């Protein structure tokens, strides 16, 4: 089980799309089989809600609300990127986990990251999404409901890795050290195509790529405009959402092309030397 911490963002739309493997949509609803865990305070929001499920847009808006309600809250170094995203992936040979097991993993990782503090009712909003095979994504807003900024522990990566090791042992999963030992090294032939693939991968990178930054800003603007009164704002927000979807498609196409170009070519083994047989005279 390998945990990975992504770079923080201004909006949850990109991380949620990454977790789902597709763009967020006002027409797609997520059930408890996909959102397998969430912050404890969410039950208070849904207690009187007749709607059993929320759309992906509604989940993203729920995570973004504290960011919009507390416009001046920032980290000690004046960083307004409040959306934290981490994911964990299983070894390909691991067994499938049940929904309850995924929920347990989510809560344990949330506590290890300092996002969920037992007994604290006004902490961070977070949800855990299990939408892709052998993968769990946890998305949180670091702004508390009371407007305070939550700073994750300085050694958060170490804590996540240590908790992942404990989960592996308790759930009978394949440890990372075994997974690493199973990898077979091969000789790669450097090529121009692999170098170009690396350039495209940087452009399509969801964490630091320029397209991801542009898409995040477009999604954030669309969400803000949609809250303005009048039909013009709704139309503009819809157009911006379509632009963001197209940008996401471009990212995926670039990522696929980069992967094809960067595929390692195994060096051909030199031909075996022919044995000369001296004919007896």
Coordinates of C-alpha atoms in Angstrom, one line a residue:
X1 CA 0.0 0.0 0.0
X2 CA 1.6 3.2 -1.2
X3 CA 0.3 6.6 0.0
X4 CA 1.0 9.7 -2.1
X5 CA 0.4 13.3 -1.1
X6 CA -0.4 15.7 -3.9
X7 CA 0.3 19.4 -4.1
X8 CA -2.4 21.5 -2.5
X9 CA -4.9 23.3 -4.8
X10 CA -7.3 26.2 -4.7
X11 CA -10.3 24.1 -5.6
X12 CA -11.5 20.5 -5.1
X13 CA -12.8 20.0 -8.6
X14 CA -9.5 18.9 -10.0
X15 CA -8.7 16.4 -7.2
X16 CA -12.2 15.0 -7.3
X17 CA -12.0 14.5 -11.1
X18 CA -8.6 12.8 -10.6
X19 CA -10.1 10.5 -7.9
X20 CA -13.0 9.6 -10.2
X21 CA -10.9 9.3 -13.3
X22 CA -13.3 11.6 -15.2
X23 CA -14.6 15.2 -15.0
X24 CA -17.1 16.1 -12.2
X25 CA -20.7 16.4 -13.5
X26 CA -24.0 17.8 -12.3
X27 CA -25.7 14.7 -13.7
X28 CA -23.6 12.0 -11.9
X29 CA -24.5 11.0 -8.4
X30 CA -22.1 9.3 -5.9
X31 CA -23.5 6.7 -3.5
X32 CA -22.0 5.4 -0.3
X33 CA -20.3 2.7 -2.4
X34 CA -18.1 5.4 -3.9
X35 CA -17.9 8.0 -1.1
X36 CA -16.9 5.3 1.4
X37 CA -16.0 7.7 4.3
X38 CA -16.3 11.3 5.3
X39 CA -15.9 13.8 8.1
X40 CA -18.2 13.2 11.1
X41 CA -20.0 16.5 10.8
X42 CA -21.4 15.6 7.4
X43 CA -24.3 13.7 9.1
X44 CA -25.6 16.9 10.5
X45 CA -25.9 18.4 6.9
X46 CA -27.7 15.4 5.5
X47 CA -30.0 14.5 8.4
X48 CA -33.0 16.4 7.0
X49 CA -32.0 16.0 3.3
X50 CA -34.6 14.0 1.3
X51 CA -32.0 13.5 -1.4
X52 CA -30.2 10.3 -0.8
X53 CA -27.1 11.0 -2.9
X54 CA -25.2 14.1 -4.1
X55 CA -23.9 14.8 -7.5
X56 CA -20.1 15.1 -8.0
X57 CA -20.6 18.9 -8.4
X58 CA -22.4 19.0 -5.1
X59 CA -19.7 17.1 -3.3
X60 CA -17.1 19.5 -4.7
X61 CA -19.1 22.5 -3.6
X62 CA -19.5 21.0 -0.1
X63 CA -15.7 20.7 0.2
X64 CA -15.2 24.2 -1.2
X65 CA -17.7 26.0 1.1
X66 CA -15.3 26.8 4.0
X67 CA -12.8 28.2 1.4
X68 CA -15.5 30.6 0.1
X69 CA -17.0 31.5 3.5
X70 CA -13.7 32.5 5.0
X71 CA -12.1 34.6 2.3
X72 CA -9.2 35.8 4.3
X73 CA -8.1 32.6 6.0
X74 CA -4.6 31.5 4.9
X75 CA -1.7 29.5 6.1
X76 CA 1.1 31.1 8.2
X77 CA 3.0 31.8 5.0
X78 CA -0.1 33.3 3.4
X79 CA -0.9 30.3 1.2
X80 CA -4.6 30.1 0.2
X81 CA -4.4 26.7 -1.4
X82 CA -6.7 24.9 1.1
X83 CA -7.5 21.7 -0.7
X84 CA -5.4 18.7 0.4
X85 CA -5.5 15.6 -1.7
X86 CA -3.8 12.2 -1.0
X87 CA -4.3 8.8 -2.4
X88 CA -3.3 5.3 -1.6
X89 CA -2.9 2.4 -4.0
X90 CA -2.7 -1.3 -3.4
X91 CA -0.2 -3.8 -4.9
X92 CA -1.6 -5.4 -8.1
X93 CA -1.6 -8.8 -6.4
X94 CA -3.5 -7.6 -3.3
X95 CA -7.0 -8.9 -2.7
X96 CA -10.0 -6.7 -3.2
X97 CA -11.0 -4.8 0.0
X98 CA -14.6 -4.5 1.1
X99 CA -16.4 -1.2 1.5
X100 CA -16.0 -1.4 5.3
X101 CA -12.2 -2.0 5.0
X102 CA -11.8 0.9 2.6
X103 CA -13.7 3.1 5.1
X104 CA -11.4 2.0 7.9
X105 CA -8.4 2.8 5.8
X106 CA -9.8 6.2 5.0
X107 CA -10.4 7.1 8.7
X108 CA -7.0 5.9 9.7
X109 CA -5.2 7.9 7.0
X110 CA -7.3 11.0 7.9
X111 CA -6.1 10.7 11.5
X112 CA -2.5 10.0 10.5
X113 CA -2.6 13.2 8.3
X114 CA -4.1 15.2 11.2
X115 CA -7.2 15.9 9.1
X116 CA -9.5 14.1 11.5
X117 CA -9.0 14.7 15.2
X118 CA -11.1 12.4 17.5
X119 CA -13.5 14.5 19.7
X120 CA -13.1 17.7 17.6
X121 CA -16.5 18.6 16.1
X122 CA -15.4 21.6 14.1
X123 CA -12.5 20.2 12.2
X124 CA -11.8 19.8 8.5
X125 CA -14.3 18.7 5.9
X126 CA -13.1 15.7 4.0
X127 CA -14.4 12.8 2.0
X128 CA -12.8 9.5 0.8
X129 CA -13.5 8.3 -2.7
X130 CA -13.1 4.7 -3.9
X131 CA -13.9 5.0 -7.6
X132 CA -11.0 3.3 -9.3
X133 CA -9.7 -0.3 -8.7
X134 CA -7.3 -0.7 -5.8
X135 CA -7.2 3.0 -5.2
X136 CA -8.6 5.3 -2.5
X137 CA -8.5 9.2 -2.7
X138 CA -9.0 11.4 0.3
X139 CA -9.8 15.1 -0.3
X140 CA -10.0 17.7 2.5
X141 CA -10.4 21.4 3.0
X142 CA -7.8 22.7 5.5
X143 CA -10.0 25.6 6.6
X144 CA -12.0 24.6 9.7
X145 CA -15.7 25.5 10.0
X146 CA -14.8 28.2 12.5
X147 CA -12.3 29.8 10.0
X148 CA -9.1 28.5 11.5
X149 CA -6.4 27.2 9.3
X150 CA -5.3 23.6 9.8
X151 CA -1.6 22.9 9.3
X152 CA -0.8 19.2 8.7
X153 CA 2.1 17.8 10.7
X154 CA 5.5 18.5 9.3
X155 CA 6.2 14.8 9.1
X156 CA 2.9 13.9 7.5
X157 CA 4.4 11.7 4.8
X158 CA 6.3 9.7 7.4
X159 CA 3.1 9.3 9.4
X160 CA 1.1 8.2 6.4
X161 CA 3.7 5.7 5.4
X162 CA 3.9 4.3 9.0
X163 CA 0.1 3.9 9.1
X164 CA 0.1 2.3 5.7
X165 CA 2.5 -0.3 7.0
X166 CA 0.3 -1.1 10.0
X167 CA -2.8 -1.4 7.7
X168 CA -0.9 -3.8 5.5
X169 CA 0.0 -6.0 8.4
X170 CA -3.5 -6.0 10.0
X171 CA -5.4 -6.5 6.7
X172 CA -3.0 -9.1 5.3
X173 CA -1.9 -7.0 2.4
X174 CA 1.4 -7.2 0.4
X175 CA 4.1 -5.0 2.0
X176 CA 5.8 -2.3 -0.1
X177 CA 9.2 -3.9 0.4
X178 CA 7.9 -7.1 -1.3
X179 CA 6.4 -5.2 -4.1
X180 CA 9.7 -3.4 -4.7
X181 CA 11.6 -6.7 -4.7
X182 CA 9.3 -8.1 -7.3
X183 CA 10.3 -5.5 -9.9
X184 CA 12.5 -6.8 -12.6
X185 CA 15.2 -4.4 -13.8
X186 CA 15.8 -4.1 -17.5
X187 CA 18.2 -2.1 -19.7
X188 CA 16.6 0.8 -21.4
X189 CA 17.7 2.4 -24.6
X190 CA 17.7 6.2 -24.3
X191 CA 15.7 7.8 -27.1
X192 CA 14.5 11.2 -28.3
X193 CA 10.9 9.9 -28.0
X194 CA 11.2 9.2 -24.3
X195 CA 12.6 12.7 -23.7
X196 CA 9.7 14.3 -25.6
X197 CA 7.4 12.1 -23.7
X198 CA 8.8 13.5 -20.5
X199 CA 8.1 17.1 -21.7
X200 CA 4.5 16.2 -22.5
X201 CA 4.1 14.5 -19.1
X202 CA 5.2 17.7 -17.4
X203 CA 2.6 19.7 -19.3
X204 CA -0.1 17.2 -18.3
X205 CA 1.0 16.7 -14.7
X206 CA -2.1 17.1 -12.4
X207 CA 0.0 18.6 -9.6
X208 CA 2.4 21.1 -11.2
X209 CA 1.5 21.2 -14.9
X210 CA 0.5 24.5 -16.4
X211 CA -2.7 23.0 -17.8
X212 CA -3.8 21.8 -14.3
X213 CA -3.3 25.3 -13.0
X214 CA -5.3 26.9 -15.8
X215 CA -8.1 24.3 -15.4
X216 CA -8.2 24.9 -11.6
X217 CA -8.6 28.6 -12.1
X218 CA -11.4 28.1 -14.8
X219 CA -13.3 25.7 -12.5
X220 CA -12.9 28.1 -9.5
X221 CA -14.2 31.0 -11.6
X222 CA -17.1 29.0 -12.9
X223 CA -18.2 28.0 -9.4
X224 CA -18.0 31.6 -8.2
X225 CA -19.9 33.0 -11.2
X226 CA -22.6 30.3 -10.8
X227 CA -23.5 31.8 -7.4
X228 CA -24.2 35.2 -8.8
X229 CA -27.8 36.2 -9.4
X230 CA -29.2 36.1 -12.9
X231 CA -29.3 33.8 -15.9
X232 CA -26.2 35.4 -17.4
X233 CA -24.0 34.1 -14.6
X234 CA -25.4 30.5 -15.0
X235 CA -24.7 30.5 -18.7
X236 CA -21.2 31.8 -18.3
X237 CA -20.5 29.3 -15.5
X238 CA -21.8 26.5 -17.8
X239 CA -19.5 27.6 -20.6
X240 CA -16.5 27.7 -18.3
X241 CA -17.3 24.2 -17.0
X242 CA -17.3 23.0 -20.6
X243 CA -13.9 24.7 -21.1
X244 CA -12.6 23.0 -18.0
X245 CA -13.8 19.6 -19.3
X246 CA -12.1 20.2 -22.6
X247 CA -8.9 21.1 -20.8
X248 CA -9.2 17.9 -18.7
X249 CA -9.6 15.9 -21.9
X250 CA -6.5 17.6 -23.4
X251 CA -4.5 16.7 -20.2
X252 CA -5.6 13.0 -20.5
X253 CA -4.7 12.9 -24.2
X254 CA -1.3 14.4 -23.5
X255 CA -0.7 12.0 -20.6
X256 CA -1.6 9.0 -22.9
X257 CA 0.7 10.3 -25.6
X258 CA 3.5 10.9 -23.1
X259 CA 3.1 7.4 -21.8
X260 CA 3.4 5.9 -25.3
X261 CA 6.5 8.0 -26.1
X262 CA 8.1 7.2 -22.8
X263 CA 7.7 3.4 -23.0
X264 CA 11.2 1.9 -22.5
X265 CA 12.7 0.0 -25.3
X266 CA 14.6 -3.0 -24.1
X267 CA 18.0 -3.2 -25.7
X268 CA 18.3 -6.1 -28.0
X269 CA 20.8 -8.7 -26.8
X270 CA 23.8 -9.1 -29.0
X271 CA 23.6 -12.2 -31.3
X272 CA 25.2 -15.3 -30.0
X273 CA 28.6 -16.0 -31.5
X274 CA 28.5 -18.8 -34.0
X275 CA 30.6 -21.8 -33.0
X276 CA 32.9 -22.9 -35.8
X277 CA 33.3 -26.6 -36.2
X278 CA 36.6 -27.6 -37.7
X279 CA 36.0 -30.4 -40.1
X280 CA 38.3 -33.2 -39.4
X281 CA 40.6 -34.0 -42.3

